[in-house]
Tab-separated table of C-alpha atoms and ligand atoms in Angstrom:
chain	number	residue	atom	x	y	z
A	1	MET	CA	-9.852	-20.385	4.639
A	2	GLU	CA	-9.887	-18.879	1.068
A	3	THR	CA	-6.223	-17.174	0.724
A	4	GLY	CA	-5.961	-15.382	-2.432
A	5	LEU	CA	-2.764	-16.565	-3.631
A	6	ARG	CA	-4.074	-18.055	-6.714
A	7	ASN	CA	-1.807	-17.215	-9.893
A	8	ARG	CA	0.221	-14.943	-7.370
A	9	ALA	CA	3.655	-15.036	-8.720
A	10	ALA	CA	5.880	-15.849	-5.004
A	11	ILE	CA	9.701	-15.877	-4.764
A	12	VAL	CA	10.987	-18.091	-2.474
A	13	ALA	CA	14.492	-18.540	-1.907
A	14	ALA	CA	16.899	-21.076	-0.621
A	15	SER	CA	14.015	-23.556	-1.358
A	16	SER	CA	15.641	-26.983	-2.154
A	17	LYS	CA	15.242	-28.227	1.150
A	18	GLY	CA	14.250	-28.173	4.751
A	19	ILE	CA	11.669	-24.344	5.429
A	20	GLY	CA	12.428	-23.065	2.090
A	21	ARG	CA	11.183	-26.345	0.676
A	22	ALA	CA	7.815	-26.638	2.612
A	23	THR	CA	7.331	-22.889	1.777
A	24	ALA	CA	7.800	-23.118	-1.846
A	25	LEU	CA	5.285	-26.351	-1.856
A	26	ALA	CA	2.635	-24.481	0.369
A	27	PHE	CA	3.108	-21.791	-1.839
A	28	ALA	CA	1.989	-24.147	-4.867
A	29	ALA	CA	-0.586	-26.208	-2.519
A	30	GLU	CA	-2.799	-22.647	-2.616
A	31	GLY	CA	-2.142	-22.540	-6.686
A	32	ALA	CA	1.080	-19.771	-6.636
A	33	ASN	CA	2.993	-19.774	-9.455
A	34	LEU	CA	6.924	-20.553	-8.148
A	35	ALA	CA	10.288	-18.617	-8.488
A	36	LEU	CA	12.872	-20.797	-6.202
A	37	CYS	CA	16.492	-20.773	-6.027
A	38	ALA	CA	19.604	-22.313	-4.369
A	39	ARG	CA	22.941	-23.604	-4.645
A	40	ASN	CA	21.949	-27.488	-5.174
A	41	ALA	CA	20.329	-27.609	-8.762
A	42	GLU	CA	19.793	-31.749	-9.024
A	43	ALA	CA	17.349	-31.017	-5.152
A	44	LEU	CA	16.045	-27.713	-6.284
A	45	ASN	CA	14.840	-29.484	-9.518
A	46	GLN	CA	12.949	-32.187	-7.582
A	47	VAL	CA	11.192	-29.777	-5.659
A	48	ALA	CA	10.160	-27.976	-8.949
A	49	GLU	CA	8.718	-31.066	-10.450
A	50	GLU	CA	6.621	-32.498	-7.383
A	51	ALA	CA	5.041	-28.781	-7.501
A	52	ARG	CA	4.637	-28.896	-10.533
A	53	ARG	CA	3.314	-32.435	-11.012
A	54	VAL	CA	1.101	-32.483	-8.127
A	55	TYR	CA	-0.231	-28.656	-7.924
A	56	GLY	CA	-0.072	-28.273	-11.703
A	57	VAL	CA	1.498	-24.662	-11.111
A	58	GLY	CA	4.347	-23.064	-13.077
A	59	VAL	CA	7.551	-22.651	-11.298
A	60	TYR	CA	10.883	-21.356	-12.262
A	61	THR	CA	14.100	-22.093	-11.271
A	62	ALA	CA	17.622	-20.762	-11.027
A	63	THR	CA	20.823	-21.301	-9.510
A	64	PHE	CA	23.213	-19.344	-7.252
A	65	ASP	CA	24.190	-18.402	-3.649
A	66	VAL	CA	22.277	-15.484	-2.513
A	67	ALA	CA	24.835	-13.443	-0.951
A	68	ASP	CA	25.890	-13.065	-4.692
A	69	ASP	CA	23.375	-9.694	-5.213
A	70	GLU	CA	24.050	-9.156	-8.851
A	71	GLY	CA	22.759	-13.412	-8.951
A	72	VAL	CA	19.513	-11.875	-7.006
A	73	ARG	CA	19.139	-9.490	-9.151
A	74	GLN	CA	19.073	-11.492	-12.887
A	75	PHE	CA	17.477	-13.945	-10.409
A	76	ALA	CA	14.405	-11.752	-9.851
A	77	ASP	CA	14.361	-9.966	-13.028
A	78	SER	CA	14.321	-13.256	-14.786
A	79	ALA	CA	10.949	-14.546	-12.773
A	80	HIS	CA	9.343	-10.791	-13.490
A	81	ARG	CA	9.632	-11.207	-16.737
A	82	HIS	CA	8.518	-15.064	-16.879
A	83	PHE	CA	5.698	-14.255	-14.740
A	84	GLY	CA	4.999	-10.764	-15.949
A	85	ARG	CA	4.924	-9.767	-11.960
A	86	ILE	CA	6.250	-10.546	-8.747
A	87	ASP	CA	3.496	-11.038	-5.348
A	88	ILE	CA	5.954	-12.141	-2.831
A	89	CYS	CA	9.497	-12.523	-2.455
A	90	VAL	CA	10.508	-15.066	0.768
A	91	THR	CA	13.838	-14.403	1.649
A	92	ASN	CA	15.608	-17.469	3.587
A	93	ALA	CA	19.379	-18.552	3.336
A	94	GLY	CA	21.324	-21.201	5.366
A	95	GLY	CA	22.745	-20.239	8.799
A	96	PRO	CA	25.448	-18.966	9.998
A	97	PRO	CA	27.926	-22.018	12.117
A	98	ALA	CA	27.652	-22.425	15.744
A	99	LYS	CA	30.567	-21.381	17.825
A	100	PRO	CA	31.874	-19.578	20.480
A	101	PHE	CA	32.385	-15.834	20.100
A	102	ALA	CA	35.661	-16.366	21.092
A	103	LYS	CA	36.384	-19.208	18.068
A	104	THR	CA	34.569	-17.012	15.789
A	105	THR	CA	36.565	-14.836	13.260
A	106	LEU	CA	36.436	-11.825	11.289
A	107	ALA	CA	35.994	-13.855	7.627
A	108	GLU	CA	33.018	-15.797	9.415
A	109	TRP	CA	31.553	-12.092	10.500
A	110	ASP	CA	31.748	-10.760	7.123
A	111	SER	CA	30.242	-13.689	5.565
A	112	ALA	CA	27.067	-14.081	8.052
A	113	TYR	CA	26.241	-10.259	7.334
A	114	HIS	CA	26.321	-10.837	3.784
A	115	LEU	CA	24.162	-14.300	3.543
A	116	ASN	CA	21.880	-13.668	6.443
A	117	LEU	CA	21.132	-9.692	6.362
A	118	ARG	CA	22.971	-8.290	2.713
A	119	SER	CA	21.313	-11.019	1.144
A	120	ILE	CA	17.567	-9.200	2.162
A	121	VAL	CA	18.799	-6.472	1.057
A	122	SER	CA	19.671	-7.613	-2.439
A	123	PHE	CA	16.149	-9.094	-2.528
A	124	ALA	CA	14.289	-6.236	-1.090
A	125	HIS	CA	16.432	-3.888	-3.709
A	126	ALA	CA	15.407	-6.216	-6.970
A	127	VAL	CA	11.470	-6.727	-6.393
A	128	LEU	CA	10.153	-3.473	-3.787
A	129	PRO	CA	10.026	-1.430	-7.168
A	130	CYS	CA	7.539	-3.673	-9.466
A	131	MET	CA	5.238	-4.377	-6.392
A	132	GLN	CA	5.103	-0.396	-5.576
A	133	GLN	CA	4.292	-0.365	-9.728
A	134	GLN	CA	1.221	-3.814	-9.034
A	135	ARG	CA	0.389	-1.952	-5.735
A	136	TRP	CA	0.728	-5.161	-4.103
A	137	GLY	CA	3.412	-6.802	-2.080
A	138	ARG	CA	3.845	-9.033	0.612
A	139	PHE	CA	7.842	-9.670	1.579
A	140	ILE	CA	8.422	-11.867	3.902
A	141	THR	CA	12.069	-12.762	6.061
A	142	ILE	CA	12.907	-16.184	7.549
A	143	THR	CA	15.503	-15.536	10.290
A	144	SER	CA	15.082	-17.588	13.889
A	145	ILE	CA	13.436	-17.354	17.444
A	146	ALA	CA	17.038	-15.629	18.029
A	147	VAL	CA	16.041	-12.477	16.979
A	148	LYS	CA	13.809	-12.402	20.020
A	149	GLN	CA	15.997	-14.232	22.676
A	150	PRO	CA	19.390	-15.297	21.649
A	151	ILE	CA	21.268	-19.033	21.507
A	152	LEU	CA	24.039	-18.838	23.645
A	153	GLU	CA	25.799	-21.187	20.806
A	154	LEU	CA	24.623	-19.176	17.810
A	155	VAL	CA	25.954	-15.766	18.241
A	156	LEU	CA	26.753	-15.059	15.004
A	157	SER	CA	23.126	-15.365	14.228
A	158	ASN	CA	21.800	-13.490	17.058
A	159	ALA	CA	23.510	-10.390	16.334
A	160	VAL	CA	23.575	-10.279	12.435
A	161	ARG	CA	19.328	-11.689	12.627
A	162	THR	CA	18.504	-8.590	14.759
A	163	GLY	CA	19.698	-5.968	12.026
A	164	VAL	CA	16.551	-8.256	9.917
A	165	LEU	CA	14.363	-6.901	12.151
A	166	GLY	CA	15.668	-3.509	12.141
A	167	LEU	CA	15.579	-3.983	8.137
A	168	VAL	CA	11.887	-4.841	8.433
A	169	ARG	CA	10.458	-2.426	11.042
A	170	SER	CA	11.977	0.880	8.371
A	171	LEU	CA	10.851	-1.068	4.676
A	172	ALA	CA	7.061	-1.481	6.619
A	173	THR	CA	6.982	2.434	7.449
A	174	GLN	CA	8.193	3.493	4.521
A	175	TYR	CA	6.028	1.147	1.961
A	176	GLY	CA	3.037	0.802	3.803
A	177	PRO	CA	1.872	3.223	1.621
A	178	ASP	CA	2.077	1.228	-1.410
A	179	ASN	CA	-0.167	-1.919	-0.373
A	180	ILE	CA	3.204	-3.509	0.236
A	181	THR	CA	3.382	-5.383	3.900
A	182	ILE	CA	7.024	-6.129	5.372
A	183	ASN	CA	6.771	-9.070	7.866
A	184	ASN	CA	9.114	-11.393	9.594
A	185	VAL	CA	8.877	-15.521	10.726
A	186	GLY	CA	10.756	-16.289	13.519
A	187	PRO	CA	11.284	-19.881	13.479
A	188	GLY	CA	12.324	-22.077	17.097
A	189	TYR	CA	13.793	-25.563	16.617
A	190	THR	CA	12.648	-26.878	13.574
A	191	ALA	CA	13.129	-30.441	11.955
A	192	THR	CA	15.550	-29.826	9.433
A	193	ASP	CA	19.191	-31.049	8.196
A	194	ARG	CA	20.051	-27.535	10.227
A	195	VAL	CA	18.924	-28.738	13.220
A	196	LYS	CA	20.569	-31.670	13.166
A	197	GLU	CA	23.518	-30.031	12.443
A	198	LEU	CA	23.373	-27.969	14.871
A	199	ALA	CA	22.921	-30.536	17.716
A	200	GLN	CA	25.754	-32.502	16.267
A	201	THR	CA	28.027	-29.312	16.794
A	202	ASN	CA	27.116	-28.502	20.459
A	203	ALA	CA	27.254	-31.910	21.146
A	204	GLN	CA	30.639	-31.896	20.233
A	205	ALA	CA	31.383	-28.866	21.649
A	206	THR	CA	30.187	-30.275	25.444
A	207	GLY	CA	30.967	-33.582	24.908
A	208	ARG	CA	27.543	-34.743	24.973
A	209	THR	CA	25.390	-37.497	22.846
A	210	VAL	CA	23.953	-35.620	19.751
A	211	ALA	CA	20.199	-37.721	21.340
A	212	ASP	CA	21.530	-35.999	24.761
A	213	TYR	CA	21.119	-32.735	23.279
A	214	GLU	CA	18.757	-33.642	20.865
A	215	ALA	CA	16.125	-34.562	24.455
A	216	GLN	CA	17.366	-31.285	26.016
A	217	MET	CA	16.287	-29.215	23.151
A	218	VAL	CA	12.785	-30.900	23.258
A	219	LYS	CA	12.373	-30.382	27.217
A	220	ASP	CA	12.805	-27.248	27.120
A	221	ILE	CA	10.494	-26.452	24.687
A	222	PRO	CA	6.691	-26.043	25.591
A	223	LEU	CA	5.082	-28.100	23.344
A	224	ARG	CA	7.457	-30.950	23.873
A	225	ARG	CA	8.564	-31.441	19.608
A	226	LEU	CA	10.439	-29.469	16.951
A	227	ALA	CA	8.172	-27.866	14.464
A	228	LYS	CA	7.517	-29.593	11.624
A	229	PRO	CA	8.736	-27.273	8.520
A	230	GLU	CA	5.420	-27.676	7.263
A	231	GLU	CA	4.139	-25.472	10.207
A	232	VAL	CA	6.532	-22.485	9.494
A	233	ALA	CA	5.748	-22.497	5.981
A	234	ASP	CA	1.956	-22.177	6.751
A	235	ALA	CA	2.675	-18.921	8.562
A	236	ILE	CA	4.697	-17.901	6.107
A	237	VAL	CA	1.714	-18.426	3.495
A	238	TRP	CA	-0.877	-17.187	5.747
A	239	LEU	CA	1.174	-13.526	5.501
A	240	ALA	CA	1.323	-13.821	2.677
A	241	SER	CA	-2.422	-14.508	2.106
A	242	GLU	CA	-4.881	-11.309	2.099
A	243	ARG	CA	-6.558	-12.715	5.383
A	244	ALA	CA	-3.092	-10.883	6.620
A	245	ALA	CA	-3.364	-7.654	4.915
A	246	TYR	CA	-3.830	-5.567	7.647
A	247	ILE	CA	-0.717	-7.494	9.401
A	248	THR	CA	3.382	-5.484	8.731
A	249	GLY	CA	6.614	-4.841	10.561
A	250	GLN	CA	5.885	-8.039	12.892
A	251	THR	CA	7.912	-10.462	13.802
A	252	ILE	CA	5.836	-13.937	14.029
A	253	LEU	CA	7.262	-16.738	16.193
A	254	VAL	CA	6.990	-19.830	15.533
A	255	ASP	CA	8.222	-21.828	18.236
A	256	GLY	CA	6.028	-23.894	20.002
A	257	GLY	CA	6.801	-21.438	22.813
A	258	VAL	CA	10.330	-21.396	23.759
A	259	TYR	CA	10.049	-17.477	23.951
A	260	ARG	CA	9.597	-16.936	26.995
A	261	GLY	CA	8.833	-13.070	27.062
A	262	LEU	CA	5.432	-10.747	26.915
B	1	NAD	P1	17.897	-26.653	5.989
B	1	NAD	O1	19.778	-26.820	5.480
B	1	NAD	O2	17.427	-27.680	5.569
B	1	NAD	O3	18.129	-25.546	4.448
B	1	NAD	C1	18.770	-24.517	4.049
B	1	NAD	C2	18.509	-24.416	2.858
B	1	NAD	O4	19.587	-22.703	2.125
B	1	NAD	C3	18.552	-25.213	1.048
B	1	NAD	O5	18.062	-24.941	0.128
B	1	NAD	C4	20.273	-24.627	1.340
B	1	NAD	O6	20.043	-24.962	-0.239
B	1	NAD	C5	19.816	-23.032	0.883
B	1	NAD	N1	21.205	-22.027	1.167
B	1	NAD	C6	21.903	-22.290	1.929
B	1	NAD	N2	22.759	-21.779	1.755
B	1	NAD	C7	22.496	-20.613	0.841
B	1	NAD	C8	22.856	-19.690	0.118
B	1	NAD	N3	24.478	-18.818	0.244
B	1	NAD	N4	22.132	-19.658	-1.030
B	1	NAD	C9	21.255	-20.162	-1.474
B	1	NAD	N5	20.764	-21.193	-0.925
B	1	NAD	C10	21.086	-21.762	0.231
B	1	NAD	O7	17.741	-25.553	6.996
B	1	NAD	P2	16.374	-24.425	7.387
B	1	NAD	O8	16.354	-25.155	8.787
B	1	NAD	O9	15.222	-24.617	6.360
B	1	NAD	O10	16.655	-23.584	7.737
B	1	NAD	C11	16.655	-21.992	6.664
B	1	NAD	C12	16.528	-20.809	7.783
B	1	NAD	O11	15.587	-20.933	9.040
B	1	NAD	C13	18.140	-21.070	7.987
B	1	NAD	O12	18.464	-19.515	7.614
B	1	NAD	C14	18.581	-21.263	9.377
B	1	NAD	O13	19.290	-20.921	10.261
B	1	NAD	C15	16.963	-20.805	10.291
B	1	NAD	N6	16.486	-21.580	11.120
B	1	NAD	C16	16.212	-23.025	11.115
B	1	NAD	C17	16.038	-23.333	12.007
B	1	NAD	C18	15.856	-24.938	12.278
B	1	NAD	O14	15.531	-25.371	13.924
B	1	NAD	N7	15.789	-25.428	11.506
B	1	NAD	C19	15.262	-22.747	14.001
B	1	NAD	C20	15.422	-21.252	13.757
B	1	NAD	C21	16.161	-21.118	12.198
């Protein structure tokens, strides 16, 4: 399948590990140049080095916290100067802590808002004007299956991330006339450090073993296995490709069938 992504410039946020890393490498495999960011320079540089060595693409990197609005703005400006364009922006970040509602603090609510909703607003402010000038753009958010089917122990994620859907739908309407598509990808349980962290927290809270919790998680997935980060990345790359040019305002779940709704 020809994706039409060769020589496009793609921002992939929080791309030193997990789904972000797999997404960066999947874009590189299609010949897209990359602007990558995360907080850990060493891990991020390893991803950049792999993309350059294996796929021969250009890579620009910066280290900062995506909750820092000024950091996002400077990164997008520098990436734009570096490549002369920004065609694709994939927003990503770590997830908020797993805990029952009664144990959450207002500081954690503020932090979840900054990390998982406001950071996306920062990226949208920073890249959409440039995409408008180009009259071509793909803005893709990574959230969670929690936006369609809330997960009991993830109240912060359930509440804050649904705001992203309202943002995605609003931006899709406003920026469609500029030939910019805006979509959201909701991963289900995916084999990364995040899922290990969730398994440990839940096992501790319920007095079960991590192995027990993981077995239950897999039993609830119709495909009976966790997603590979590369499988989530493939959906993101497809949404960014020319093959998905008429899809906007949508949420695509990559969840092995966990979402039971129609
Ligand atoms: P991960 O822990 O493997 O990777 C997270 C990445 O985000 C890392 O590169 C980390 O350095 C970076 N990061 C975290 N906080 C950051 C910040 N403030 N600023 C900059 N970079 C930051 O996690 P993952 O599984 O790849 O998850 C990616 C997103 O998908 C998360 O928001 C997660 O909650 C969500 N998600 C994951 C799963 C899953 O099962 N893995 C399921 C649903 C949703």
